[in-house]
Structures are given as C-alpha cells and as structure tokens.
mmCIF file with all atom_site columns, C-alpha atoms in Angstrom:
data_model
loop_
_atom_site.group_PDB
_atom_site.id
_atom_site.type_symbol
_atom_site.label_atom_id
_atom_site.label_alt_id
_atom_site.label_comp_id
_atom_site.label_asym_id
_atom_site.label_entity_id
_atom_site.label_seq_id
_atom_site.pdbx_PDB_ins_code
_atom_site.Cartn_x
_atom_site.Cartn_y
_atom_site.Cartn_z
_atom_site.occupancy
_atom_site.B_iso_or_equiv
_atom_site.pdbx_formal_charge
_atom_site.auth_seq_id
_atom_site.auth_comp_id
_atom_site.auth_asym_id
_atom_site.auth_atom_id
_atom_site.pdbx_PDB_model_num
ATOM 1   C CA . UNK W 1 1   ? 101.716 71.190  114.040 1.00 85.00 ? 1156 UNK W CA 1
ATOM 2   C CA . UNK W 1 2   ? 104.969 70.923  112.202 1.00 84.00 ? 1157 UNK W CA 1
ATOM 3   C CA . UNK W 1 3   ? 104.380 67.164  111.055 1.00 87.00 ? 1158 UNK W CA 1
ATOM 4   C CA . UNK W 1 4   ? 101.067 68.607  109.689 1.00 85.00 ? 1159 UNK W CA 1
ATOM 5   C CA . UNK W 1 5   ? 102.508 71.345  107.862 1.00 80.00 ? 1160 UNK W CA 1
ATOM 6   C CA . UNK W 1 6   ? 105.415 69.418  106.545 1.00 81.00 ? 1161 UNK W CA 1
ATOM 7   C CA . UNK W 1 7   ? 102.577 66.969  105.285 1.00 82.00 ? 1162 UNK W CA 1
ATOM 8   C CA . UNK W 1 8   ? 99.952  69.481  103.480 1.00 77.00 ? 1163 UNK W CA 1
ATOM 9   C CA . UNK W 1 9   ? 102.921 71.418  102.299 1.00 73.00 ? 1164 UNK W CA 1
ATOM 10  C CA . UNK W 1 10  ? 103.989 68.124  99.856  1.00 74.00 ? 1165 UNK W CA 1
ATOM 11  C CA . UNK W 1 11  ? 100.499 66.631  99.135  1.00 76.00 ? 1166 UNK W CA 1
ATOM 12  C CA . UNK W 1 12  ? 96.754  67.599  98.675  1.00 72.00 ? 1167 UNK W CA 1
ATOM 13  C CA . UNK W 1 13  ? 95.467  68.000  101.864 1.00 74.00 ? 1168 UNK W CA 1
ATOM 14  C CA . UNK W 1 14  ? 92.672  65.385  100.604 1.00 78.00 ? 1169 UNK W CA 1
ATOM 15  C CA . UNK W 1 15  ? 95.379  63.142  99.920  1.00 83.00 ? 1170 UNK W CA 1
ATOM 16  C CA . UNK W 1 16  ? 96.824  63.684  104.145 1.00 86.00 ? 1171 UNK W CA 1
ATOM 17  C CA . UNK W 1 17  ? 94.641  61.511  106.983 1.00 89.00 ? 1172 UNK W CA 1
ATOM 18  C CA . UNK W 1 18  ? 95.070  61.560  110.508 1.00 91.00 ? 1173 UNK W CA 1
ATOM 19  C CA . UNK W 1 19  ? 96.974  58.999  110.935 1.00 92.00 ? 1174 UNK W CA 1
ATOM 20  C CA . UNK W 1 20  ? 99.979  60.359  108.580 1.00 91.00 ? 1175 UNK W CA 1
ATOM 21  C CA . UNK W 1 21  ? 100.020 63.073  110.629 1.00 91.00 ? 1176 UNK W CA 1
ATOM 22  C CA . UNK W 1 22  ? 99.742  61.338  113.872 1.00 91.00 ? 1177 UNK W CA 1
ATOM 23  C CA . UNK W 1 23  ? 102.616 58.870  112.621 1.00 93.00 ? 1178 UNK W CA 1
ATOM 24  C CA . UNK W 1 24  ? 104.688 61.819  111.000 1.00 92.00 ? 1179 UNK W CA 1
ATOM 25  C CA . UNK W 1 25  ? 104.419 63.595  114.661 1.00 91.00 ? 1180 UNK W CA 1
ATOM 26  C CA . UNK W 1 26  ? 104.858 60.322  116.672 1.00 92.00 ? 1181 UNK W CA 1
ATOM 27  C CA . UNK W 1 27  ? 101.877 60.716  118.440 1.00 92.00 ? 1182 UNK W CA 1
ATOM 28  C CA . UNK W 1 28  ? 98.750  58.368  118.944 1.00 91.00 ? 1183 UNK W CA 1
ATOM 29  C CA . UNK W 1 29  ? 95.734  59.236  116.691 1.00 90.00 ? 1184 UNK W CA 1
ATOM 30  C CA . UNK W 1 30  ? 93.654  59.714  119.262 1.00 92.00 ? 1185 UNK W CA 1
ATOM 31  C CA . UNK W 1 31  ? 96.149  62.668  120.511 1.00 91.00 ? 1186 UNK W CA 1
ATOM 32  C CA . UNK W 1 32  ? 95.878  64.460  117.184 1.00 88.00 ? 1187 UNK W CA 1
ATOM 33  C CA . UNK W 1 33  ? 91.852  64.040  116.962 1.00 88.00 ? 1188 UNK W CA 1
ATOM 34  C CA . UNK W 1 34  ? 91.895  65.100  120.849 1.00 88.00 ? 1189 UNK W CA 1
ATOM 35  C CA . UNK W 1 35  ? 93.410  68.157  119.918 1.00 90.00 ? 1190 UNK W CA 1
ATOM 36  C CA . UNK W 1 36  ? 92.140  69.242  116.284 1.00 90.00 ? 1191 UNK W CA 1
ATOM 37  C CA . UNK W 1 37  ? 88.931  67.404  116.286 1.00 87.00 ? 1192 UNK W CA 1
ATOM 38  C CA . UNK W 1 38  ? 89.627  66.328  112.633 1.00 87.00 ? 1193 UNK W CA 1
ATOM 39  C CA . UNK W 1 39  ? 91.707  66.653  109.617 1.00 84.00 ? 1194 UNK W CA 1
ATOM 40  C CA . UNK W 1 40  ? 89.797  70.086  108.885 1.00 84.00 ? 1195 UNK W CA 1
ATOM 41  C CA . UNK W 1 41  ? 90.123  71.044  112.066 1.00 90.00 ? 1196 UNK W CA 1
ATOM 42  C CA . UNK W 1 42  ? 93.974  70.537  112.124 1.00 88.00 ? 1197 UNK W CA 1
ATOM 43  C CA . UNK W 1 43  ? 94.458  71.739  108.981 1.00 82.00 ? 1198 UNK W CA 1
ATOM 44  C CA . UNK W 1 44  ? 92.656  75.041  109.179 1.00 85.00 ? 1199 UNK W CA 1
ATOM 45  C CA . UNK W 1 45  ? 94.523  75.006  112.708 1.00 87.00 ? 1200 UNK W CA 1
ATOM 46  C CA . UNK W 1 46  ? 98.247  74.685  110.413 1.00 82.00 ? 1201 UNK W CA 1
ATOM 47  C CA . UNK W 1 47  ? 97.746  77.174  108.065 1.00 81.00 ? 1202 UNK W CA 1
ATOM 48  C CA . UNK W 1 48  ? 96.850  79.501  110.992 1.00 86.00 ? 1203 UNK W CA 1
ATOM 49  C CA . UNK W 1 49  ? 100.182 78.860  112.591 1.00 83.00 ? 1204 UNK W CA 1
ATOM 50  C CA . UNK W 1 50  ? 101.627 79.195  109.350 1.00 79.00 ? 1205 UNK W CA 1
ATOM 51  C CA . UNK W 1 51  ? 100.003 82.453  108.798 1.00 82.00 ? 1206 UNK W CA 1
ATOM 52  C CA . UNK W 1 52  ? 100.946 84.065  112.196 1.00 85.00 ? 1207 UNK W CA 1
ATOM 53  C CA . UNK W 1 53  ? 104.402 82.990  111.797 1.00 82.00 ? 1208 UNK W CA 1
ATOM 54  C CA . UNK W 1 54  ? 104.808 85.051  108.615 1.00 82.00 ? 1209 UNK W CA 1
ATOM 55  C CA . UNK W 1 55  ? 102.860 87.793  109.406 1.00 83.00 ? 1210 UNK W CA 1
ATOM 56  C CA . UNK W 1 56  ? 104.354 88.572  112.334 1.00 84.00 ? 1211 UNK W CA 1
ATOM 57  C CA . UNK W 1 57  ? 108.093 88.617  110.743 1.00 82.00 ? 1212 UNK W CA 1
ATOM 58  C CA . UNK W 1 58  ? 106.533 91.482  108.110 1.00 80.00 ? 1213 UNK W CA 1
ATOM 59  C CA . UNK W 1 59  ? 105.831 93.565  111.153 1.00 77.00 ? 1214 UNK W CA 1
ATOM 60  C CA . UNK W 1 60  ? 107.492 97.089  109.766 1.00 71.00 ? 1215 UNK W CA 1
ATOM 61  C CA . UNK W 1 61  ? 110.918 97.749  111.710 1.00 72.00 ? 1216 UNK W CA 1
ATOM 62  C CA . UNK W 1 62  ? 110.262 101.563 111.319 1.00 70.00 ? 1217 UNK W CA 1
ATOM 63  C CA . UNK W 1 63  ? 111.915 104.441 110.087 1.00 69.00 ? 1218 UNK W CA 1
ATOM 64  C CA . UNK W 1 64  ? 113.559 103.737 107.003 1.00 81.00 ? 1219 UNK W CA 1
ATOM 65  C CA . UNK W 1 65  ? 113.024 105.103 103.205 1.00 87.00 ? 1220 UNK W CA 1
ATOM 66  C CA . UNK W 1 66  ? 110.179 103.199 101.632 1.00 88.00 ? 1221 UNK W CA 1
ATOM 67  C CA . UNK W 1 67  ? 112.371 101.130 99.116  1.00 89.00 ? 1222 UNK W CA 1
ATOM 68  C CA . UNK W 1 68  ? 114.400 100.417 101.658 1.00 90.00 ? 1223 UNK W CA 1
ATOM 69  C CA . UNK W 1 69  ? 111.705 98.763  104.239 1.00 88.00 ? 1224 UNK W CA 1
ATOM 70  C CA . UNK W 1 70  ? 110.594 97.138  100.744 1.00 90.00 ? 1225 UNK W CA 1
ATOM 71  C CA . UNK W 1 71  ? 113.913 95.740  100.838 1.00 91.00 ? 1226 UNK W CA 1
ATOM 72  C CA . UNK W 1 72  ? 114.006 94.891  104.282 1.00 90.00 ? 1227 UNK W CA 1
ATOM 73  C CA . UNK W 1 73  ? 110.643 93.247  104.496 1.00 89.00 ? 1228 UNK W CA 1
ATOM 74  C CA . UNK W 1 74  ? 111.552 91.125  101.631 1.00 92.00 ? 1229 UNK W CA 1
ATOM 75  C CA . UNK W 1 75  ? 114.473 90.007  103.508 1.00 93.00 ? 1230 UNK W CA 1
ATOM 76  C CA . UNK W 1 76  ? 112.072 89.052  106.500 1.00 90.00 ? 1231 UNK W CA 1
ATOM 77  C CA . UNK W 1 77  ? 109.679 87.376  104.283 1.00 90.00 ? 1232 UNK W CA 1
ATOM 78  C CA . UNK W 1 78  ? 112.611 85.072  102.956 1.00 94.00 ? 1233 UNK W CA 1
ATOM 79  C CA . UNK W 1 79  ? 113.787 84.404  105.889 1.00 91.00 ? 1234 UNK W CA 1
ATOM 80  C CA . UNK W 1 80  ? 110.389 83.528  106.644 1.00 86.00 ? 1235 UNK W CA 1
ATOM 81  C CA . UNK W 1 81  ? 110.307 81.181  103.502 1.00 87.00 ? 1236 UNK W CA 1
ATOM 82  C CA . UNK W 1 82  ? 113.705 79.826  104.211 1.00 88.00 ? 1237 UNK W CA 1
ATOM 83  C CA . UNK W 1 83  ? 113.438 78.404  107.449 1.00 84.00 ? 1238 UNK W CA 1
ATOM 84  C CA . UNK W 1 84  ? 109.427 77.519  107.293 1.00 80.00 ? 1239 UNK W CA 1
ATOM 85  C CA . UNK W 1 85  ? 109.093 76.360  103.994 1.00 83.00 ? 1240 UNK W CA 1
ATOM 86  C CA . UNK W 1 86  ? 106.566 73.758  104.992 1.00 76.00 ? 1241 UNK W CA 1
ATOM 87  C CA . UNK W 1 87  ? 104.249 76.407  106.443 1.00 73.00 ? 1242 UNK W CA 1
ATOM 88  C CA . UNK W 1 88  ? 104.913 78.459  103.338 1.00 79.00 ? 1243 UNK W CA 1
ATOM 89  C CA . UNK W 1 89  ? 104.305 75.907  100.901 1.00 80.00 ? 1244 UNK W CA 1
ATOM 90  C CA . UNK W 1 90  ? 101.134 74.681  103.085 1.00 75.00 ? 1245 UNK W CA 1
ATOM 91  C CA . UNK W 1 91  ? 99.877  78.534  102.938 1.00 74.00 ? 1246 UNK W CA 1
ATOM 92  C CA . UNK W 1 92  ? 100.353 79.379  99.716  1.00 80.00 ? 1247 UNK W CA 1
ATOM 93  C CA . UNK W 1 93  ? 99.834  75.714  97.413  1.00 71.00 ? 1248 UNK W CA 1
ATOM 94  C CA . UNK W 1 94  ? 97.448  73.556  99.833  1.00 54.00 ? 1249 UNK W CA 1
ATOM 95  C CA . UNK W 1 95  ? 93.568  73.941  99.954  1.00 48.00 ? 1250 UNK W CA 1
ATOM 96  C CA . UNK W 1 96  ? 90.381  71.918  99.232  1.00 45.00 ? 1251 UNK W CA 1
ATOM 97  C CA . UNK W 1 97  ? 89.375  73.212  96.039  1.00 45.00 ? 1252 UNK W CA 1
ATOM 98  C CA . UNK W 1 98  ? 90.490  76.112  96.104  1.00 51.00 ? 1253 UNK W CA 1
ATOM 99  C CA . UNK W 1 99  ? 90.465  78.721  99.469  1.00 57.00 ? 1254 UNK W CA 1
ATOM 100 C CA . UNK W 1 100 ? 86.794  78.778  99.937  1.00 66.00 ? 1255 UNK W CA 1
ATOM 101 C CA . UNK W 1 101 ? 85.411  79.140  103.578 1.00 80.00 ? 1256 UNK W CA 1
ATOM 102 C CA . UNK W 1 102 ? 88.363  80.058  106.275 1.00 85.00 ? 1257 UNK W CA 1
ATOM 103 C CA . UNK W 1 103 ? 90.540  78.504  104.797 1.00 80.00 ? 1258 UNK W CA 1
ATOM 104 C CA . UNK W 1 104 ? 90.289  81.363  101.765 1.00 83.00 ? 1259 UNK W CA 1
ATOM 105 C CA . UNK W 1 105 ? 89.451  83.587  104.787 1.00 88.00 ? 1260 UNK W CA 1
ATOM 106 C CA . UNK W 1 106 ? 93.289  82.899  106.044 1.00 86.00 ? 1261 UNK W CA 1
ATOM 107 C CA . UNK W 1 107 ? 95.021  83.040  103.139 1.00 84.00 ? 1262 UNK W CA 1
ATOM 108 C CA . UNK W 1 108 ? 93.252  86.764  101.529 1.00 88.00 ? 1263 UNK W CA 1
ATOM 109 C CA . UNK W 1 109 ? 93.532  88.010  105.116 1.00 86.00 ? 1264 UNK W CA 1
ATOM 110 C CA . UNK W 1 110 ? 97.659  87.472  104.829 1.00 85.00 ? 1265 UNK W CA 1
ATOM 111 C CA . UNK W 1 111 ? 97.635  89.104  101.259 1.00 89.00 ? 1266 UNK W CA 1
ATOM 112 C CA . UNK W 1 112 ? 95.639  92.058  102.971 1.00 91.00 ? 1267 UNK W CA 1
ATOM 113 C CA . UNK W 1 113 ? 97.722  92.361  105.630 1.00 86.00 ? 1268 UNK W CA 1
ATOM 114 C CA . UNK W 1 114 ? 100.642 92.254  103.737 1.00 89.00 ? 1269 UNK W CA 1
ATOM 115 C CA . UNK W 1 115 ? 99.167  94.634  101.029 1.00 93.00 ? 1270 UNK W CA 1
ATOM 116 C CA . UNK W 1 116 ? 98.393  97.600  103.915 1.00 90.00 ? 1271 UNK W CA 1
ATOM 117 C CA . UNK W 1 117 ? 101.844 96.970  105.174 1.00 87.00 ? 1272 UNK W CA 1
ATOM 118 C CA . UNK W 1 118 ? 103.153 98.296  102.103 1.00 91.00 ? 1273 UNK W CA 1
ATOM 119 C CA . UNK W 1 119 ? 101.101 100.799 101.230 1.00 91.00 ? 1274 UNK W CA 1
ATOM 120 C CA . UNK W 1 120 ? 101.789 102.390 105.037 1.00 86.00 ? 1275 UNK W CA 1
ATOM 121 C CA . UNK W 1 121 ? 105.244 101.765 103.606 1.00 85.00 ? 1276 UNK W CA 1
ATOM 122 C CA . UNK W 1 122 ? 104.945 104.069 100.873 1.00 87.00 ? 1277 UNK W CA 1
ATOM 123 C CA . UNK W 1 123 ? 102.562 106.684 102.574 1.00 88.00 ? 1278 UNK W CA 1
ATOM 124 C CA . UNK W 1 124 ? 100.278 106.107 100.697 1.00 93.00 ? 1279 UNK W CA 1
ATOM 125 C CA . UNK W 1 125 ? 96.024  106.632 102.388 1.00 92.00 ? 1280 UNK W CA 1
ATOM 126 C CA . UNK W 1 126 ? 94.226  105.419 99.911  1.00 94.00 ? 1281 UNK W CA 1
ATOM 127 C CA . UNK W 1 127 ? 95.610  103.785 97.084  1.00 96.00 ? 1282 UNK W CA 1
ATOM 128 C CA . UNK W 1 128 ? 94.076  104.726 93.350  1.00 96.00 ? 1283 UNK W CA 1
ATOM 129 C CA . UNK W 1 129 ? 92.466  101.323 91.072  1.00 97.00 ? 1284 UNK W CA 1
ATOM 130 C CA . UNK W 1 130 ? 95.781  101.769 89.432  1.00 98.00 ? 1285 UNK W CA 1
ATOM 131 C CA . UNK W 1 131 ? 98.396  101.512 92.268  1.00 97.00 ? 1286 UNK W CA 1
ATOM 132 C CA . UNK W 1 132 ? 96.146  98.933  94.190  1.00 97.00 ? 1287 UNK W CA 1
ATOM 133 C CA . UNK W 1 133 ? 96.002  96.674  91.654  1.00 97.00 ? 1288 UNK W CA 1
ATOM 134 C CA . UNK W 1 134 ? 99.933  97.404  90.947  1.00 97.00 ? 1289 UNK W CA 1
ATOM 135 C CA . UNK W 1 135 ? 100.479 96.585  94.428  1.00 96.00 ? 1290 UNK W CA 1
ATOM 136 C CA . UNK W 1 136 ? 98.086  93.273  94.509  1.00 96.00 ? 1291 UNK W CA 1
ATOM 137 C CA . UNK W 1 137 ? 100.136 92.159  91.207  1.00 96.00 ? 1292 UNK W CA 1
ATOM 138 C CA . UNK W 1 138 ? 103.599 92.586  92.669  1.00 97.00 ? 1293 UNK W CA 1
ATOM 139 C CA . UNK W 1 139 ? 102.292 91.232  96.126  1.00 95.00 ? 1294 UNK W CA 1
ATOM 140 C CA . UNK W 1 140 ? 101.331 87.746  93.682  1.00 94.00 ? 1295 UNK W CA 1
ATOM 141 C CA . UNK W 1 141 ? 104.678 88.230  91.931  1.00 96.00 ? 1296 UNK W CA 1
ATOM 142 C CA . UNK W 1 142 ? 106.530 87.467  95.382  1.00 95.00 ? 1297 UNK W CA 1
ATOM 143 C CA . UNK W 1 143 ? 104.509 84.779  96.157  1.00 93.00 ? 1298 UNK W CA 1
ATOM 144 C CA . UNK W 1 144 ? 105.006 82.949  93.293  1.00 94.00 ? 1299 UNK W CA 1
ATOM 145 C CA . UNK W 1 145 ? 109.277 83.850  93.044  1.00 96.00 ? 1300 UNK W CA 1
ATOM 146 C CA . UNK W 1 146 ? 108.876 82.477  97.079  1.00 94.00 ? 1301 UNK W CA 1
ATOM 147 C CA . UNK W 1 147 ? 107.378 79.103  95.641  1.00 92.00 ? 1302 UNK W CA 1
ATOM 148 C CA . UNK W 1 148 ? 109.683 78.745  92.486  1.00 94.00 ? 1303 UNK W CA 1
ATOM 149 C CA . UNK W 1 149 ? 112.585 79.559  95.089  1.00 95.00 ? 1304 UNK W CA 1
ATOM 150 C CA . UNK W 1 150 ? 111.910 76.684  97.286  1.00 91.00 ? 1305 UNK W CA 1
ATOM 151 C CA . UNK W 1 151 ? 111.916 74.551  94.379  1.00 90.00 ? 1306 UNK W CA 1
ATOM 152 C CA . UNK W 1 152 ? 114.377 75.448  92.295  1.00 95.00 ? 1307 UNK W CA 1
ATOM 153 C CA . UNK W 1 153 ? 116.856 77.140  94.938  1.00 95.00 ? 1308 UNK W CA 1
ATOM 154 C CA . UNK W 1 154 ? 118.845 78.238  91.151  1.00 97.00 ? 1309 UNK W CA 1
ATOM 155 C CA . UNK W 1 155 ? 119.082 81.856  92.145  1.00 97.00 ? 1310 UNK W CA 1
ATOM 156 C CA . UNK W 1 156 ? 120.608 83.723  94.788  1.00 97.00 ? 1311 UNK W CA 1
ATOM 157 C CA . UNK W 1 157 ? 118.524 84.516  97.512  1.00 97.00 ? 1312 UNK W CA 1
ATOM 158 C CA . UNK W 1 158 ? 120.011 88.334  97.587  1.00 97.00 ? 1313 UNK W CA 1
ATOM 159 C CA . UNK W 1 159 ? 119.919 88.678  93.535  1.00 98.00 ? 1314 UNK W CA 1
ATOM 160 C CA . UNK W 1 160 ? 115.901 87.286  93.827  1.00 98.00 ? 1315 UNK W CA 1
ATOM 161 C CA . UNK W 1 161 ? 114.815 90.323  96.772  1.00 97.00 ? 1316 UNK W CA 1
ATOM 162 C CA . UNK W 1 162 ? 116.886 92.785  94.840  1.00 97.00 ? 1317 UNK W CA 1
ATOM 163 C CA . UNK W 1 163 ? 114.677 91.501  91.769  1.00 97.00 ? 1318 UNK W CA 1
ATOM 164 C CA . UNK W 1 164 ? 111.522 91.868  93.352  1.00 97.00 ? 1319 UNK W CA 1
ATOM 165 C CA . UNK W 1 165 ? 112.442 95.289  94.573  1.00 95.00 ? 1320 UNK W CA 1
ATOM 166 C CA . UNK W 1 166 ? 113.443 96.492  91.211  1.00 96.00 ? 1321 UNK W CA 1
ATOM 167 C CA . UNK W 1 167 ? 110.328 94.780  90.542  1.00 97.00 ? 1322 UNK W CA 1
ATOM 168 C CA . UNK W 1 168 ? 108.260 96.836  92.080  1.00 96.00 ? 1323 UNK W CA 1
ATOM 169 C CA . UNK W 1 169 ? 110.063 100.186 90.908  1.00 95.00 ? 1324 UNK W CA 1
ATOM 170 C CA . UNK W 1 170 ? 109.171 98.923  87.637  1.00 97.00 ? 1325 UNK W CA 1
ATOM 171 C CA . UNK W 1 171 ? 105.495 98.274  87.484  1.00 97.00 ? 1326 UNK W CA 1
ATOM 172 C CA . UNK W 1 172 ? 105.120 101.337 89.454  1.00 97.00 ? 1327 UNK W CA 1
ATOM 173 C CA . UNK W 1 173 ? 106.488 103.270 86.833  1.00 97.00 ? 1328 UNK W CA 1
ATOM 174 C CA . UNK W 1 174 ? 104.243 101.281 83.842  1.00 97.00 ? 1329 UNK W CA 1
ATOM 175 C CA . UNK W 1 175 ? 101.367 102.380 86.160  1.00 98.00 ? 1330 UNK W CA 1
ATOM 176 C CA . UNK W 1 176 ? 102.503 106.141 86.523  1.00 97.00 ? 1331 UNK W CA 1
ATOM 177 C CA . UNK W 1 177 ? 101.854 105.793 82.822  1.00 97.00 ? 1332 UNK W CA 1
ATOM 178 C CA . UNK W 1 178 ? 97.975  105.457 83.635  1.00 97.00 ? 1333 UNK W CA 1
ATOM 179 C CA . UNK W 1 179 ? 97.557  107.370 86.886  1.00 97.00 ? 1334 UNK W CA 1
ATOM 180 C CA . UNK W 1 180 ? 99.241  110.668 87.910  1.00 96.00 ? 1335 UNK W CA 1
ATOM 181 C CA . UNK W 1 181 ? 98.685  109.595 91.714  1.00 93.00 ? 1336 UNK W CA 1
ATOM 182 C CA . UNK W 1 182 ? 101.089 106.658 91.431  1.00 96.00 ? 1337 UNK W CA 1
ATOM 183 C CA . UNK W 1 183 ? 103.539 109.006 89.344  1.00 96.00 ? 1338 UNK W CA 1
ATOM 184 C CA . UNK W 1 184 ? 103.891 111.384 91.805  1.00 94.00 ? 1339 UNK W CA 1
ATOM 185 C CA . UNK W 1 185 ? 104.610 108.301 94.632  1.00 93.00 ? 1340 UNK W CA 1
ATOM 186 C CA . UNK W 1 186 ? 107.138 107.463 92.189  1.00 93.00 ? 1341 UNK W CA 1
ATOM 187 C CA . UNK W 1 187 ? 108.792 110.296 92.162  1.00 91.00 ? 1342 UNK W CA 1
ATOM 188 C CA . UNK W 1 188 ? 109.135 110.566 95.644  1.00 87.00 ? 1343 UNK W CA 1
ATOM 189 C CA . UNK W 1 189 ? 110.305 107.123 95.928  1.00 87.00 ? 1344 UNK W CA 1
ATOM 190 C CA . UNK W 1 190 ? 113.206 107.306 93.577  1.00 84.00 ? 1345 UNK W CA 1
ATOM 191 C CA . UNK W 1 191 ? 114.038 110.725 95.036  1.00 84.00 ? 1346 UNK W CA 1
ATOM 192 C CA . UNK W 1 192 ? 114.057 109.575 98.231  1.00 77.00 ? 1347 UNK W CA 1
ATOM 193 C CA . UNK W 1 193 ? 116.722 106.532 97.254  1.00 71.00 ? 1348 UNK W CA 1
ATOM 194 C CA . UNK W 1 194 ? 118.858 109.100 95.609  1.00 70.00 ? 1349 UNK W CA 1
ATOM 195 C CA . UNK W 1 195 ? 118.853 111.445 98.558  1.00 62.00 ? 1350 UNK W CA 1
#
C-alpha cells in the first residue's frame, strides 16, 4: 500500500500500472492483482488507507477552547502531512479526471468529516450559508498551504499552523460582516482566548 501511494502521490494515476507498483513494493504482479483486483481497485484501496490515516489523527482530544483545538488539530493534521506525505499528496492531487465515483466519494467524505469536526469545535449546531461556506473556504485554504508545504518546505511548520489559525480568525470576522450568527461565534471565540 505504501509503494502505491508513494507512486499516485508523484504521477497521474493513469500514468501508474501494476507492475510499477508491484516492482516499487517488491512483490510479484500477480500478488498485487491477487489482492486489489486491478489498478482501480488498488488505487481506490490507497486513498482509503490514506484517508483513515488522516482522519483518524483529527479525532478531537477534548476539552480545550475552540482556537485552541483549532490549533491543536492543525498540529495533528501536519503531523499527518509530515510523516505521510505520499498518502497526502495521493488524497488530495491524484484522481482520474477529477473525483468522480468513490473516488470523489473518499475525498468529499474527508472534507465533511473534517468540516463537522470543526464546527463541533466551535459549538456551533447548524452552521448559517455564511459560516459554512467560511468554514468550507478555510478547510480548502489548509489543504492547499499542506500541498505548497510539502513542496516548498520554505516556511516554518509552527509559523504556517499559527497562519492558518489566524486564518481562520480572520475570515470569520469578514463573514461577521454579513451574518450576525457568525459575529456572535466570534465574539465568543476571541473572548474565550483572552479569558
């Protein structure tokens, strides 16, 4: 699984056959189509792994003030991107024209996931159009900073989560401009970090 995630992390998956991934893992070809079937099949089955592995470091540790789990989960998420950056990369960049089918189904099911983890974060029920789509944007935001990170590495791994929490303060308070709902969660959350 790792060969195969190194491999559709770097290239098109198109561009990826069996027997890369079969040579890559130093096992026969018939192993790898004994197990996955196909390249679909192994594919779809590496983006799962992929998927589980980062989902279930963004599990919430509890307890803390919501900027502060922010914080925390961003850590996790880096760590996450850090030390898996093949299954990252795979996640996020890979794809036959683009996430249709379960493929699509595994990626939007992380970015759901991730997007009721932080609105349980921020005690928030039921988000307004306005925060949602605030929180979908800054969810896309990390994403992308995760992907320019591994490439670039030209920023401090600290100064980039601090970034993307301040981040976060920040389009929440350009939507507090539009919706009272996400100025009142605003004011709670920067009360709450004074405090």
């Amino acid at each position: 699984m790792a060969a195969a995630l190194e491999l559709f992390s770097t290239r098109d998956a198109e561009d990826v056959s069996i027997d890369d991934v079969a040579s890559a893992a130093g096992a026969s070809r018939a192993l790898v189509y004994h197990y996955f079937g196909g390249k679909q099949e192994l594919y779809v089955a590496a983006l799962k792994s992929a998927a589980e592995q980062l989902e279930s470091r963004l599990r919430p540790q509890g307890g803390g003030r919501p900027l502060d789990e922010l914080a925390s989960g961003l850590r996790r998420y880096f760590d996450f991107v850090e030390e898996h950056a093949a299954g990252f990369a795979a996640l996020l960049r890979g794809g036959p024209a683009n996430r249709a089918g379960e493929i699509g189904e595994i990626v939007d099911g992380v970015r759901q996931r991730l997007f009721r983890l932080i609105q349980r974060q921020m005690r928030v029920e039921r988000p307004s159009p306005v925060l949602r789509t605030t929180l979908r944007s800054w969810i896309a935001s990390v994403e992308t900073a995760g992907l320019d990170w591994l490439e670039h590495r030209d920023i401090e791994r600290a100064t980039l989560e601090k970034m993307l929490v301040d981040h976060m303060v920040a389009l929440l308070r350009v939507a507090a401009g539009y919706d009272a709902e996400v100025d009142g969660l605003l004011d709670l959350l920067t009360r709450e970090q004074l405090a």
